XYZ file of C-alpha atoms in Angstrom:
399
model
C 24.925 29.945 -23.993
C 27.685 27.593 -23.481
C 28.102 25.141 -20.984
C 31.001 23.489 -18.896
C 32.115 20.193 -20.325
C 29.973 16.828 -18.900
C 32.876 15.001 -18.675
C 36.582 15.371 -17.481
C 39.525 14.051 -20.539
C 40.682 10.256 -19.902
C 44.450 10.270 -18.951
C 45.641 9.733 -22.773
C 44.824 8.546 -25.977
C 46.551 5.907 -27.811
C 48.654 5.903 -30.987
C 46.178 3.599 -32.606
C 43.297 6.272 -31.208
C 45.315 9.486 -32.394
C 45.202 7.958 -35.549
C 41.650 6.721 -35.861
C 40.450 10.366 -34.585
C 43.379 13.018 -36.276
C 40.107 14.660 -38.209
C 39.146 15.635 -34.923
C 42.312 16.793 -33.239
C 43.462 18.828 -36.003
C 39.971 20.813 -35.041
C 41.024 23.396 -32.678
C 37.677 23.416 -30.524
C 38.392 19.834 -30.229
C 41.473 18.928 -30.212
C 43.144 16.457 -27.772
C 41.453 17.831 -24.407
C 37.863 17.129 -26.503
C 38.890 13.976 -27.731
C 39.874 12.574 -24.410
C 36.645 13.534 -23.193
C 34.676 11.594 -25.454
C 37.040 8.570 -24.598
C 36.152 9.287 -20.974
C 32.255 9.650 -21.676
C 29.574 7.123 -21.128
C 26.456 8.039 -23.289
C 22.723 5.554 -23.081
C 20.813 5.994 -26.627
C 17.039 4.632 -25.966
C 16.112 3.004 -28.908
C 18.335 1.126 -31.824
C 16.148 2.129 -34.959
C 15.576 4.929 -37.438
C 16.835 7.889 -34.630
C 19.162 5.419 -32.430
C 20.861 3.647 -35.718
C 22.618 7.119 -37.137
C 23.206 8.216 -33.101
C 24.678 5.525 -32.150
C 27.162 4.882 -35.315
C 28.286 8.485 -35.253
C 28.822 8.468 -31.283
C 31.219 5.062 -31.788
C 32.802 6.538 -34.751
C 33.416 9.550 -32.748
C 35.258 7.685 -29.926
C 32.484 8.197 -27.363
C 34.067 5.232 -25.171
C 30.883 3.541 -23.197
C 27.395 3.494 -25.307
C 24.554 2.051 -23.394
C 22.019 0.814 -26.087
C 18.322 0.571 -24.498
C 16.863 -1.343 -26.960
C 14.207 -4.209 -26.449
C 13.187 -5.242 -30.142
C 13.762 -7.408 -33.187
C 14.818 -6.709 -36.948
C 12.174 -6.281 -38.891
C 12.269 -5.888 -42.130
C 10.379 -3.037 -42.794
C 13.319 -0.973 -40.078
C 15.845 -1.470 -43.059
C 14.462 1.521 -45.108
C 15.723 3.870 -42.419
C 17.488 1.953 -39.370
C 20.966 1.605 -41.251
C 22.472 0.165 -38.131
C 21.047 -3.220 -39.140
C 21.492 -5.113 -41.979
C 19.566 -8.502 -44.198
C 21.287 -11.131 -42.290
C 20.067 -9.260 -39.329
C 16.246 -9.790 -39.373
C 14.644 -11.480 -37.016
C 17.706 -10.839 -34.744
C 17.527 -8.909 -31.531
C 18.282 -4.940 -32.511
C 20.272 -4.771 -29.234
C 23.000 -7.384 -30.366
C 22.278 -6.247 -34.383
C 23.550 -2.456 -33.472
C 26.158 -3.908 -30.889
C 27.384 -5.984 -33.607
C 27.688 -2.891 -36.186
C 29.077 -0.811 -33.325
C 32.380 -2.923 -33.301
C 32.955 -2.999 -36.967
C 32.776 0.949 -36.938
C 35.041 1.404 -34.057
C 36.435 -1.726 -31.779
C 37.354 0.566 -29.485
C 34.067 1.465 -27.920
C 32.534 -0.715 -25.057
C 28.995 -1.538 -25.560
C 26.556 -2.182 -22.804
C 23.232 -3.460 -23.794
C 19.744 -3.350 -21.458
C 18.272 -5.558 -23.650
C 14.768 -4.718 -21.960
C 11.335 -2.580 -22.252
C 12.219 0.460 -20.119
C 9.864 1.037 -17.376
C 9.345 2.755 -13.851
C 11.004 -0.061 -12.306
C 13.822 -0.299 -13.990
C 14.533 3.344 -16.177
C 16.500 4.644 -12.545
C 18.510 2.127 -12.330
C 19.203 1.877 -16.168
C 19.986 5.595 -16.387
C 22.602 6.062 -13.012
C 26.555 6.183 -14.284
C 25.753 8.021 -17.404
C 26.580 11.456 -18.677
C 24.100 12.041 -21.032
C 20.670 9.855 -22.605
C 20.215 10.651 -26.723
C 16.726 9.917 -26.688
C 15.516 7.691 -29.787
C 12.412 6.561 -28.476
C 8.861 6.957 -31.002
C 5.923 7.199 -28.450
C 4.749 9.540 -26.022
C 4.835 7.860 -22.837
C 8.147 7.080 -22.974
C 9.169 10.465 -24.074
C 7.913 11.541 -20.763
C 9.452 8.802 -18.786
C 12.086 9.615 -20.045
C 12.093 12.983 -19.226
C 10.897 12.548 -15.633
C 13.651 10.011 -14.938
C 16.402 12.351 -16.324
C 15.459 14.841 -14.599
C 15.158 13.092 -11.414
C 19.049 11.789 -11.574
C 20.376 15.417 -12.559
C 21.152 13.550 -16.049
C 20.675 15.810 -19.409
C 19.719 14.705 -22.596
C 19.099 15.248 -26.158
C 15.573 14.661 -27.600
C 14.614 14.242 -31.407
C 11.343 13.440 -32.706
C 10.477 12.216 -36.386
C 7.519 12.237 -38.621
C 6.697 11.972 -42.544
C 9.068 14.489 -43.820
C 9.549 17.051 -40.384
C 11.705 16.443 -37.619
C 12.608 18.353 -34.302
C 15.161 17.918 -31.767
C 16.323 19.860 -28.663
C 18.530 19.498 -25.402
C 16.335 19.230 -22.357
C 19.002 19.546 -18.956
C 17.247 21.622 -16.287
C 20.223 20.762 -14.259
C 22.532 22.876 -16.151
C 21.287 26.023 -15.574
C 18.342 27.502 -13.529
C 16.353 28.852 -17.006
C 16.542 25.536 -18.863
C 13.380 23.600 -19.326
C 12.427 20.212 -19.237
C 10.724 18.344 -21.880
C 6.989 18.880 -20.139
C 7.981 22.564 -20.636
C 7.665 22.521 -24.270
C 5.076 20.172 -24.035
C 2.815 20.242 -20.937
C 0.030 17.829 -21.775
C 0.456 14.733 -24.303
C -1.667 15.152 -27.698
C -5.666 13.516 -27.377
C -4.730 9.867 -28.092
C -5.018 8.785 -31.759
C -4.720 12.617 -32.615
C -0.882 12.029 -33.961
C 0.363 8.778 -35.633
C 3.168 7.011 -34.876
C 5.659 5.994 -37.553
C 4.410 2.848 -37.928
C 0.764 4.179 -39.025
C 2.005 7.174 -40.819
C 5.031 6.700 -42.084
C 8.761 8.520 -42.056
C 11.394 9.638 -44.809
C 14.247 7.005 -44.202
C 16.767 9.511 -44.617
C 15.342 11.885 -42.275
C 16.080 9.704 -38.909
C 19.749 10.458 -40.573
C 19.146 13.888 -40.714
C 17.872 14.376 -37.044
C 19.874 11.945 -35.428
C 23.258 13.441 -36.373
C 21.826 16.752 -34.855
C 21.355 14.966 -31.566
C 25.009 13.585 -31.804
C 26.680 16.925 -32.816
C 24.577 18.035 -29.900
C 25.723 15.414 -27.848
C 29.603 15.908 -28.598
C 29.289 19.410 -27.858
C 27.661 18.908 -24.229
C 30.482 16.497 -23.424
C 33.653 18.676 -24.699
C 31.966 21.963 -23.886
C 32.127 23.418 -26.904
C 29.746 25.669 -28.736
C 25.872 26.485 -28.003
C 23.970 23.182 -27.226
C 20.318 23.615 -27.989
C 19.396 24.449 -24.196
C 16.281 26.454 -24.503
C 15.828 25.894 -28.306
C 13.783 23.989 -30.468
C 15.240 23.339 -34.017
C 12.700 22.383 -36.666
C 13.344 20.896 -39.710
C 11.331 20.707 -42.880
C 12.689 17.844 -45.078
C 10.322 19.287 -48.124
C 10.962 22.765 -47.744
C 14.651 21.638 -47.348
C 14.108 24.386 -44.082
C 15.278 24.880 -40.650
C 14.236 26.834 -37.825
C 14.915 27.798 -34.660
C 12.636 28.815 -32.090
C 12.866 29.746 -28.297
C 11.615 27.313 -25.657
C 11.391 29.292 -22.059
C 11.404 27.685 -18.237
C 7.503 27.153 -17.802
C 7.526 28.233 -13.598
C 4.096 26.189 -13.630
C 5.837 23.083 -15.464
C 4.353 19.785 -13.621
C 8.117 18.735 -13.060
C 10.816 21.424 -12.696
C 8.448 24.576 -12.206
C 8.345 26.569 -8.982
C 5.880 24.039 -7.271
C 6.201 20.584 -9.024
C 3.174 18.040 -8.588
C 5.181 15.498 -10.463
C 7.813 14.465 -7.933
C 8.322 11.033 -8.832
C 7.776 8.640 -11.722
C 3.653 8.344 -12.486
C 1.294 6.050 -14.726
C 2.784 6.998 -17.951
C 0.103 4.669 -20.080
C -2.586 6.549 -17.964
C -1.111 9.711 -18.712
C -0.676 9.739 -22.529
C -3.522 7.629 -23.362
C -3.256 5.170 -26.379
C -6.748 5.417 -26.910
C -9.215 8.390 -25.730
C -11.718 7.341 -23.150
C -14.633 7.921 -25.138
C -13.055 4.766 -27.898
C -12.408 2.327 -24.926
C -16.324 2.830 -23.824
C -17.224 2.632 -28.021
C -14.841 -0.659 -28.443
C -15.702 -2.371 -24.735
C -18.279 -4.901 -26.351
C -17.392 -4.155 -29.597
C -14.427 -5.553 -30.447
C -14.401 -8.847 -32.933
C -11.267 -10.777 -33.860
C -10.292 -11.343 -37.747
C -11.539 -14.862 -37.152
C -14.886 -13.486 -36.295
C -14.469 -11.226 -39.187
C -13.467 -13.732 -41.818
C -16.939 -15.804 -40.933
C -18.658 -13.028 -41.433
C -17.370 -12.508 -44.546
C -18.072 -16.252 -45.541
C -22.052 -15.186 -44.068
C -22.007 -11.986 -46.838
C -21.171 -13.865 -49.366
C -23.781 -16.613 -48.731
C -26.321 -14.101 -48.180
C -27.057 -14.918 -44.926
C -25.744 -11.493 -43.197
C -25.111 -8.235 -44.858
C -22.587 -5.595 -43.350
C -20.085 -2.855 -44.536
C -16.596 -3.272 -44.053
C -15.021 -0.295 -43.421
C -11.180 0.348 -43.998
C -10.218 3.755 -42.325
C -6.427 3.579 -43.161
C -5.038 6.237 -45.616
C -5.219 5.714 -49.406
C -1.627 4.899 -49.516
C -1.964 2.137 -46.953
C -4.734 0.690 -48.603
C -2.770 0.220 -51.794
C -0.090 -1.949 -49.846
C -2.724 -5.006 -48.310
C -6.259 -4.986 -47.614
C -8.826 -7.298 -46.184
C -11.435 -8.679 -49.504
C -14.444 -6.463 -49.198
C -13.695 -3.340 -47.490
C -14.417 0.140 -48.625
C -12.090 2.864 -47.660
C -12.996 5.628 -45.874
C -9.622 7.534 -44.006
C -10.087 8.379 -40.214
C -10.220 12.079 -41.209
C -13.718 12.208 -43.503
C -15.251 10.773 -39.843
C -13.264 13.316 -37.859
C -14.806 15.925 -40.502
C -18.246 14.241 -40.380
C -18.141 13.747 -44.223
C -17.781 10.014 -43.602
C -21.525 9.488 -42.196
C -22.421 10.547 -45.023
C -21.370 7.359 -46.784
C -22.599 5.144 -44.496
C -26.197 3.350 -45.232
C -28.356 3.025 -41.841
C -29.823 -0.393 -42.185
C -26.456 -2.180 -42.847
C -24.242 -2.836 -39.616
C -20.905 -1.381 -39.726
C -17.468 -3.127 -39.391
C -14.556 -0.791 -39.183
C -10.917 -1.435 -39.198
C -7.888 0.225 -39.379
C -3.721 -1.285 -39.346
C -3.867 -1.929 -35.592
C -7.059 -0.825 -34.354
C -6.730 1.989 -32.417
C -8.000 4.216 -35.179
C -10.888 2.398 -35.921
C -11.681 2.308 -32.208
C -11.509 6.370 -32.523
C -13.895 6.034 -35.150
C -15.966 3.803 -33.549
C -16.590 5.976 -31.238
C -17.624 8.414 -33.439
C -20.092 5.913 -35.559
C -21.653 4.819 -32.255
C -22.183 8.799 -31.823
C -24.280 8.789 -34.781
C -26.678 6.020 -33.955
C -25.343 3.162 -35.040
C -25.300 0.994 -32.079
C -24.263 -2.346 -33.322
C -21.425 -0.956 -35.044
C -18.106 -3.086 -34.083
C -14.131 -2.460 -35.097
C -11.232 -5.477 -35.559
C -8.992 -6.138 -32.872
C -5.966 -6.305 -34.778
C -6.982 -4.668 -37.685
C -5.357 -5.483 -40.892
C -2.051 -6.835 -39.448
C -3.958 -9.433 -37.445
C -5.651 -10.109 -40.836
C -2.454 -10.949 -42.474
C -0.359 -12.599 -39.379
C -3.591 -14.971 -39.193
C -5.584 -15.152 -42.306
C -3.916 -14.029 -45.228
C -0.244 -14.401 -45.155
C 0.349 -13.790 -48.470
C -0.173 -10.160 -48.460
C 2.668 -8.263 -47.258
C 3.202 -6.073 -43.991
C 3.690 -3.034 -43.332
């Protein structure tokens, strides 16, 4: 289904722009009406890294003329394997100004407003008013739906993507377009049990993936605001980096969705930290208590090797992880031989156990589980194994 174009055409376009964009009007779905609508568009991408970097390079280089960039990090290093917006001299520097920066060396022509800020309830309305259409770029779940709810609150649509290892997804989400088009909470009604999926950061992504999904969201994106073609209203496209496969699959109007169903019970912006959960309830009881800092940790460690206290140190990271920094003295044993029970196995019952993880909210998961089992004066690292190196071992590299 097509749709009417977001945006009316700007009065004209410029010699200097004719030029810059003649690949464009020499398309004839384009052409000079579409072209003059993307001058005329204003267009917010949440998030400058790995899905915001490729959005919002090809929406400048396409001549979308305003691009909000919500954006409230710093370059890091490890975001130049797959946020191509920013470059080495940029580290350390805010990602805002970084992509801004990039932005005007692809295409002077486009103005740049940045929000430079966490979004939030108190501020995501306000942020969102005056725009045509949000790319969505953001990595965690609670914003996802903040997003969502906000959006759909302002009558604004926008295009989602999501990223992981080597699979990627991405859809259009504008309920406000026609009566049978769902809303994000359609296609996913409830937020996965916290812990249950990792985030980039713990799991990893393909660099050139966020490539690979984020020019879907722009071609998306330049099709909503010239009117051409089939957006992906009511679709869900897949992609399988490994397979080298896509796929396409139906998403329907849920009448019982929380938000745009026949009798909402979401009718204004909630607790979305409540909601999603970044740890389940049952590993906030197991860590309450039971939480020590790496400088607890590394005096323990002192203790074991004096012989004065004797404990198991238990890594619960993935193999590959493991290979890239570790704290002296741990054992690994992944998150998933505890969620399988072959973990307990392992474990000896008169030593305590010590269990860490990158951050520590898997190893509070698995705490959880431990506790379960019997072991009462079992404790995880606050922190886990980046604490360890921000505040102990430096010379082991991040990840």
């Amino acid at each position: 289904m097509s749709f009417p174009a977001l945006v009316e055409p700007a009065d004209e376009l410029t010699i200097d722009e004719v030029r810059r964009y003649s690949r464009h009007l020499i398309i004839p779905d384009v052409g000079m009406s579409g072209q003059k609508r993307l001058k005329n568009a204003k267009v917010l991408v949440i998030g400058a890294g790995g899905l915001g970097s490729p959005a919002l390079l090809y929406l400048a280089a396409a001549g979308v003329h305003t691009l909000g960039i919500a954006e409230f990090d710093e370059v890091d290093e490890s975001n130049l394997q797959r946020q191509i917006i920013h470059g080495q001299s940029d580290i350390g520097k805010s990602k805002a100004q970084s992509a801004k920066e990039s932005i005007a060396e692809t295409n002077p022509y486009v103005n740049v407003i940045v929000h430079e800020t966490r979004l939030d309830n108190d501020n995501v309305m306000e942020i969102f008013k005056g725009y045509d259409l949000i790319v969505d770029g953001t990595d965690n779940f609670a914003t996802r739906y903040m997003v969502n709810d906000a959006a759909y609150f302002l009558g604004i649509p926008y295009v989602w993507g999501s990223i992981y290892r080597f699979d990627g997804q991405a859809s259009v989400f504008a309920p406000t377009l026609a009566d049978d088009a769902p809303c994000y909470r359609c296609l996913y009604p409830e937020p996965p049990p916290p812990g249950m999926v990792p985030s980039c950061a713990e799991g990893g992504v393909l660099g050139v993936l966020c490539a690979s999904i984020g020019s879907i969201q722009v071609n998306e994106a330049i099709k909503l605001l010239t009117g051409i073609g089939e957006p992906l209203v009511g679709k869900l496209m897949i992609y399988d980096a490994l397979e080298m496969e896509y796929r396409k699959l139906k998403v329907r109007k849920d009448p019982n969705c929380a938000l745009c169903g026949e009798n909402p019970t979401v009718t204004g912006l909630i607790d979305y930290d409540a909601f999603c959960g970044a740890i389940s309830d049952d590993a906030a009881e197991a860590a309450a208590g039971s939480t020590i800092s790496v400088v607890q940790l590394e005096h323990m460690l002192k203790e074991r090797e004096e012989g004065t206290r004797d404990f198991v140190l238990v890594d619960v990271r993935e193999p590959n992880e493991y290979e890239i920094n570790q704290i002296p003295g741990s054992v690994l044993i992944p998150k998933g031989d505890f969620l399988n029970g072959k973990a307990l196995e392992q474990l000896p019952s008169d030593k305590q156990i010590v269990m860490h993880c990158k951050s520590g909210v898997r190893s509070a998961e698995t705490l959880a589980i431990v506790k379960g089992a019997g072991y009462a004066d079992a404790v995880h690292v606050g922190g886990g194994v980046v604490a360890w190196v921000n505040q102990i071992d430096p010379s082991q590299p991040s990840y």
